Amino acid sequence: EAARALQAQGVQALVVTLHEGAEIGSPGKPADWNDTSCPGLRGDAVDIIKRITPAVDLILTAHTHQGYNCLVDGRPVMQAVAYGRGLSVADLHINTRTGDVDRAKTVARNLPVFNARTDAQHREKILASEQPAYRQALQAARPDPEVAALVQRYAQAAAPQAQRVVGRIARTLDRRGMGDSPAGRLVAQAQWEATRSPAQGGSHFALMNPGGIRTDLVCRGTPPCEVTYGDLFSMQPFGNSLVVMSLTGAEIRELLEQQQRGGADSPLMSPSEGLSYRWVRKAPAGQRARDIRIQGQPLNDSATYRVTVNSFMAEGGDGYTVLQRGRQRLGGAQDLDAMLAQLRQGVADAGPARITVVD
C-alpha cells in the first residue's frame, strides 16, 4: 500500500528497510558477504521479501547480524553484519525521464568499516581482496570530525566505568581454536553458575558459542592479573540474556552433532562443568559426539535435562536450530552480569578441558 501511494505521487525509485534478516552458506559457516550467488539463502526475511511488491528496487535487512548481498527477484537484498562494522552501498541509476531505476545498472557492495582498533594485518588482507575502486575509497576514507568528537565524548564519559577493576584472572584466557577454548570455558562456567540453582533454572550445564566471545581476556603483568569492566565488555559486548531450557538427551546429542557443519571437523561450542564428551573427527556425519556425560552420568536419550545458553543461541543463532525446540524456558541474568558474579568468587581460571578430540 505504501509503495502504491508513493507511486501515485510520482515516486518510482523505492527502497525498503526491513528489521528481519536471513542467512547464507552452511549453518555455522557463512558465505562471503558479497557472494551474490547467496548459497543456501534462508531465514524469516526470505518469505517477506518474496511478498514485497516488485515495484521495490532495493531491500536493506537486519536482525541476523550476517552479511550478504543477494539478488532476489531481480533486486538487491543486503545486510552488512551489525554494530556499524560494515556498510551496504548501492548505486541506483535512475532514468531522469521516467523516474524508474534501471536495475541492470545497479551496483551493490558490502564494505567494511575500519577504526583505530582494527587489526592492521586484518585491514590489509581485506583491502587486498577488494575491487580497485572500492579499495581506493576505503584507503582514502577518514573519520568524520563531528562523529569522531561524539565518540570521544562518550568514550571519556564511560572511561571511569570501563577502567573499574572487577576481578582477577590466573592467566591469559584466549579464544583461539573453536570449542573448549579457555575463554569459552570461563564464560560457559559463569553462565552455568548463574543458572544452576533450582530458583534460577536448575541447569545441568551451559554451552557458549565462540562467535559471542569477541576478545581474549588478557593477563597484563604478573598473575593474578586485574580485569576491568571494559575488558569484560569488549569480550562480551552483545548484551545477551541467559536462557535455561529443557531438552531431551536425544536433542542434546543432535545439538552437539550440529557443530559438524561446513566441513568443520572440530567441536565449536565451549561447555561448562556438567558436560563432557569425546569428539571423533573421522566418524560418519551424525556420529562424532561419543561418550556424552551429563553431571558425570552417561547421557540418557529419553531423559530431560536443563541447558543454559545465551538468548542469541536460544533462538537458533549460529545454526543451532535444535535450541528452538527448547521447552519450559526461563529467562535469566545478562551474560555480562554472570561473568561479574563469577569474578567476585576469586581468581578466575578456565578449568579443565571437557571435550576430548580424537581422530
Coordinates of C-alpha atoms in Angstrom, one line a residue, residues 28-29 174-188 206-216 235-237 259 266-271 309-310 312-313 317-320:
G28 CA 27.9 -22.0 11.3
K29 CA 30.0 -21.2 8.2
D174 CA 42.2 -16.9 24.9
R175 CA 39.6 -17.9 22.5
R176 CA 41.9 -19.5 19.9
G177 CA 40.7 -22.6 18.2
M178 CA 37.0 -23.4 18.2
G179 CA 35.2 -25.2 21.0
D180 CA 36.5 -25.7 24.6
S181 CA 38.8 -22.7 24.4
P182 CA 39.9 -21.3 27.8
A183 CA 37.9 -18.1 27.4
G184 CA 34.8 -20.1 26.2
R185 CA 35.1 -22.4 29.3
L186 CA 35.2 -19.5 31.7
V187 CA 32.1 -17.8 30.0
A188 CA 30.2 -21.1 30.0
A206 CA 25.9 -24.4 29.8
L207 CA 27.1 -24.1 26.3
M208 CA 28.8 -21.0 24.7
N209 CA 29.2 -20.2 21.0
P210 CA 32.6 -18.9 20.0
G211 CA 31.2 -16.0 18.0
G212 CA 29.9 -14.5 21.2
I213 CA 33.4 -14.1 22.6
R214 CA 34.9 -11.1 20.8
T215 CA 38.3 -10.8 22.5
D216 CA 40.8 -12.7 24.7
M235 CA 34.8 -9.7 25.4
Q236 CA 31.0 -9.9 25.5
P237 CA 29.5 -6.8 24.0
Q259 CA 28.6 -28.5 15.3
S266 CA 36.2 -30.0 15.5
P267 CA 33.6 -29.0 18.1
L268 CA 32.6 -25.4 18.1
M269 CA 30.8 -24.7 21.4
S270 CA 32.5 -24.4 24.8
P271 CA 30.9 -26.4 27.6
V309 CA 22.6 -20.9 26.5
N310 CA 22.6 -17.2 25.6
F312 CA 21.1 -15.5 20.6
M313 CA 21.7 -19.2 20.6
G317 CA 21.5 -18.4 16.2
D318 CA 24.7 -19.7 14.5
G319 CA 22.6 -22.5 13.1
Y320 CA 21.8 -24.4 16.4

